[in-house]
Short mmCIF file of C-alpha atoms and ligand atoms in Angstrom, two decimals:
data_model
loop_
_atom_site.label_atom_id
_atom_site.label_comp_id
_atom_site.label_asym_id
_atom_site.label_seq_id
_atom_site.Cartn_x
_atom_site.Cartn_y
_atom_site.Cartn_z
CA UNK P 1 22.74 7.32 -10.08
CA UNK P 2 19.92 9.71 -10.88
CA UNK P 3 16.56 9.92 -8.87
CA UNK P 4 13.39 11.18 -10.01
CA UNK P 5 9.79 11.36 -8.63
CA UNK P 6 7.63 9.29 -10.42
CA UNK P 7 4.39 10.44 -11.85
CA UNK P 8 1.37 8.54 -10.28
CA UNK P 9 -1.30 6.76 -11.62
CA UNK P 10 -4.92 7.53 -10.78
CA UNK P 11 -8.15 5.28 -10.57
CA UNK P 12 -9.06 5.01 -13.98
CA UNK P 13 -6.01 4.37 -15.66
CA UNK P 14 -5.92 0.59 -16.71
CA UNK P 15 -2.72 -0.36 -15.55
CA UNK P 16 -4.04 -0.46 -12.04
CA UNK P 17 -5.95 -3.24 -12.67
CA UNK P 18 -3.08 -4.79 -14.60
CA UNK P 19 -1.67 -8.34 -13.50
CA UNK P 20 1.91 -7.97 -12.67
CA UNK P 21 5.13 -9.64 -13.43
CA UNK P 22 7.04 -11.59 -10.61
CA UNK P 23 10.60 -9.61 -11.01
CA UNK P 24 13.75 -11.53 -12.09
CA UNK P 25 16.60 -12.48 -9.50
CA UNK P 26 18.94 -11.32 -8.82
CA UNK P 27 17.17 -7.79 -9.79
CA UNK P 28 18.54 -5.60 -12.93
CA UNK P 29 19.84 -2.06 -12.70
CA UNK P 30 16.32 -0.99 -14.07
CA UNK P 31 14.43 -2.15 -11.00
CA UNK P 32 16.72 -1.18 -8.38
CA UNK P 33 16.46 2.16 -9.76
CA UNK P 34 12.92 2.01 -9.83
CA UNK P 35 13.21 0.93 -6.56
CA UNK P 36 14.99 3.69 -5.36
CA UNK P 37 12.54 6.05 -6.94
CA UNK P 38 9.55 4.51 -5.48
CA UNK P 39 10.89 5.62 -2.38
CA UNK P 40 11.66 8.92 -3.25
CA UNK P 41 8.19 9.61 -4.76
CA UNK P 42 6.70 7.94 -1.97
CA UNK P 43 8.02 10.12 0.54
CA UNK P 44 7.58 13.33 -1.75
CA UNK P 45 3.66 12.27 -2.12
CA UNK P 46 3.87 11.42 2.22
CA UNK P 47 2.30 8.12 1.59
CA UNK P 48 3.12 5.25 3.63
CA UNK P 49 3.31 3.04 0.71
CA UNK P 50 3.67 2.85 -2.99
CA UNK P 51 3.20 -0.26 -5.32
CA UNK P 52 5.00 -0.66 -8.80
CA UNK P 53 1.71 -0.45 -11.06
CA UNK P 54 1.05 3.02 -9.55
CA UNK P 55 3.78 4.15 -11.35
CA UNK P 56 3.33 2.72 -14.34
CA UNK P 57 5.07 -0.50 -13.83
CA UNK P 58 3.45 -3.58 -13.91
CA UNK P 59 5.55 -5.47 -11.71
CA UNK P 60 5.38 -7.37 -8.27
CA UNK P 61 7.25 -4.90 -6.31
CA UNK P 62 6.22 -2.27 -3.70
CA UNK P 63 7.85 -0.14 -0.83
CA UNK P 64 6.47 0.68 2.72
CA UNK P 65 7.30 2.16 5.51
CA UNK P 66 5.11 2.84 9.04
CA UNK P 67 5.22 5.62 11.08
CA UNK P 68 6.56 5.13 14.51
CA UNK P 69 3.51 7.26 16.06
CA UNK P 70 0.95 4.24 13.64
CA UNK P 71 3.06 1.30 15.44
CA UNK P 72 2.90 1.35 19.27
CA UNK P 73 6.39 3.80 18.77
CA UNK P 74 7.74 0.89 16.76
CA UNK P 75 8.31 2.72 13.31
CA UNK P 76 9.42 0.34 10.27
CA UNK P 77 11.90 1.87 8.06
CA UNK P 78 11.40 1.94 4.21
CA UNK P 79 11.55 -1.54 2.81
CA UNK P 80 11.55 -2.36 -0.64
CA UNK P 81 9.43 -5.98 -0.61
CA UNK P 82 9.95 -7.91 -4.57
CA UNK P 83 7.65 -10.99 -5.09
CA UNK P 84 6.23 -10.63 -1.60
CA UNK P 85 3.18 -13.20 -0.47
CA UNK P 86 0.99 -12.09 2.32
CA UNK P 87 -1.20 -14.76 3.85
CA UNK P 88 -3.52 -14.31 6.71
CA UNK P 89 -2.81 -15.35 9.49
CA UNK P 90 -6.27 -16.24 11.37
CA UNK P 91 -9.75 -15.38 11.03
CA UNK P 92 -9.50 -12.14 12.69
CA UNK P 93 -11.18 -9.17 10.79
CA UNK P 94 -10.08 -5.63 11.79
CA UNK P 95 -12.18 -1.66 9.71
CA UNK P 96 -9.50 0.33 8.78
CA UNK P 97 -9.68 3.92 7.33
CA UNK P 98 -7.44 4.33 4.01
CA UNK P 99 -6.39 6.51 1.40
CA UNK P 100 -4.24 5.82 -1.57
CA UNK P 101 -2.36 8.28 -4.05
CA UNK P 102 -4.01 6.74 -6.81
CA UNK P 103 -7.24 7.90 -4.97
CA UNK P 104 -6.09 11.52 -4.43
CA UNK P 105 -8.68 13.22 -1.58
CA UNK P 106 -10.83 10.30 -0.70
CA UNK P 107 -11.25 7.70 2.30
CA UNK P 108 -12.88 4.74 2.81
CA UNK P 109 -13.28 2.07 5.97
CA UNK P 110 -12.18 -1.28 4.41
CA UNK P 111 -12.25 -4.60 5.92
CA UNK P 112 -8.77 -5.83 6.22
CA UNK P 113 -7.41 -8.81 8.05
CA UNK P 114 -5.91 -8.12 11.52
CA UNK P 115 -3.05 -9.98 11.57
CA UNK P 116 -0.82 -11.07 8.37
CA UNK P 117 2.11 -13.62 7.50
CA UNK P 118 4.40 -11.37 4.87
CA UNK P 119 7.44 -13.16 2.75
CA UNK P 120 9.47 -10.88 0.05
CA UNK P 121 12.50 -10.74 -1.22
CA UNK P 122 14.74 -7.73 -0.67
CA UNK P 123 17.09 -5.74 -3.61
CA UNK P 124 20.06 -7.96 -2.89
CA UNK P 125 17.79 -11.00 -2.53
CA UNK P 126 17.41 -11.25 1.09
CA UNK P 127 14.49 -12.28 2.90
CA UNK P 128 11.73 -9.97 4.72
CA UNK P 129 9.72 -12.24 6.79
CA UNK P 130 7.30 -11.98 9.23
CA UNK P 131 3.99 -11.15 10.97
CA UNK P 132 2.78 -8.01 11.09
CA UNK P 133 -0.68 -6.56 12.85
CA UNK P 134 -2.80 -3.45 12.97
CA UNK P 135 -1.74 -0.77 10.83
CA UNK P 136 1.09 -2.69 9.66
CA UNK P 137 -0.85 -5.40 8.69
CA UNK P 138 -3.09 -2.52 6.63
CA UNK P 139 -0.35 -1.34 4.77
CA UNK P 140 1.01 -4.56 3.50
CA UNK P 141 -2.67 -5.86 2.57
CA UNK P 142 -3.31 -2.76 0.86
CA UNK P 143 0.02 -2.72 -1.38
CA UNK P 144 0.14 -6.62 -2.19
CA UNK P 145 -3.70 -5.79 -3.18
CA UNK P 146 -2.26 -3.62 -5.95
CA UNK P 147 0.05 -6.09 -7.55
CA UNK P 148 -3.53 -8.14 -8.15
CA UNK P 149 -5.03 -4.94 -9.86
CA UNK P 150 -6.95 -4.40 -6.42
CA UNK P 151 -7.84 -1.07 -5.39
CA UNK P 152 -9.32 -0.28 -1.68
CA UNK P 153 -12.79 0.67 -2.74
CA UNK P 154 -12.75 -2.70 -4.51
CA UNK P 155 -12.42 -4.39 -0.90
CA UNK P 156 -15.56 -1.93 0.26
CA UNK P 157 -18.48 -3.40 2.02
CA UNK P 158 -20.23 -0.39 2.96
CA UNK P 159 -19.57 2.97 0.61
CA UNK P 160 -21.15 5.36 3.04
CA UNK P 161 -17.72 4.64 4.59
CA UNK P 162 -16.23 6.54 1.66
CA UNK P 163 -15.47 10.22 1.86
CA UNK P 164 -13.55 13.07 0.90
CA UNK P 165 -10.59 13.56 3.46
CA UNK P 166 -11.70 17.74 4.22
CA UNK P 167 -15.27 16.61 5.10
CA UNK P 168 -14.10 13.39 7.38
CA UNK P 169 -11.88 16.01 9.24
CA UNK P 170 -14.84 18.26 10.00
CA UNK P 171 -16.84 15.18 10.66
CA UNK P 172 -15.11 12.19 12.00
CA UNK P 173 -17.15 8.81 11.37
CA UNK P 174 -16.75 7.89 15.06
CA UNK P 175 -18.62 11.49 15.78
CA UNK P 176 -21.37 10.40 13.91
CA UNK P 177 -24.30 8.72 14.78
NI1 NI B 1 -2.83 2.51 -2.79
#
């Protein structure tokens, strides 16, 4: 089977703010290829996650993984999550700091819940269930946000939380007054 990177879509282009499809079951050739190379372009871009429309696909489908050292040492592998739901789970409100290849250079603090139910369907139609918190929790918001044609800054209560990532290096916002 052949692999390619994917080009990514940037702010701007309209099929970020697309709805999505929910993908058919069990899944075609087509999308567990896609699959496949959502990973691969994923890791190429070192992202921790990559939805479908960012590629050009407007379909409910995205792939994760987290970073053992962004988990308490508990690193999740790459998952591949088709049709997911992700429902809070309490009130609890958490800032996080994100990027987002479709945002190439920039950060922003965005309100995100702290603790999340998540429900998907794997490639072979198995079930990825669970509750996730912290960064975890982050990374599935922020992905499922993209299959509603959600981008971070669109979640933004504040924008003198957003900044370019060389300048938030040199000045960190919990430096700053
Ligand atoms: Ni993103």
């Amino acid at each position: 089977m052949a692999m390619g990177l994917l080009k990514i879509a940037r702010m701007g282009h309209p099929v970020l703010l697309q709805e999505t499809d929910a993908i058919e079951m069990p899944v075609s050739e087509n999308v567990r290829r896609l699959a496949a190379d959502m990973v691969e372009t994923m890791h190429d871009a070192m992202g921790v996650g990559l939805a479908a429309p960012q590629v050009h696909q407007a379909l409910r489908m995205f792939v994760y993984h987290v970073p053992a050292e962004r988990n308490l040492g508990m690193g999740i592998a790459p998952r591949i999550m088709i049709n997911p739901e992700i429902v809070p789970d309490g009130e609890g409100i958490m800032e996080c700091e994100e990027g987002c290849l479709s945002i190439p250079g920039l950060r922003g603090l965005v309100p995100r819940y702290s603790r999340v139910r998540y429900h998907a369907a794997g490639l072979d139609g198995e079930i990825i269930a669970g509750i996730a918190e912290g960064f975890h929790a982050n990374v599935l918001q922020h992905e499922f946000d993209h299959l509603n044609g959600i981008l971070y800054p669109m979640r933004m209560t504040d924008f003198s939380r957003l900044g370019f990532v060389e300048e938030l290096r040199r000045y960190p916002w919990e430096r700053r007054a």
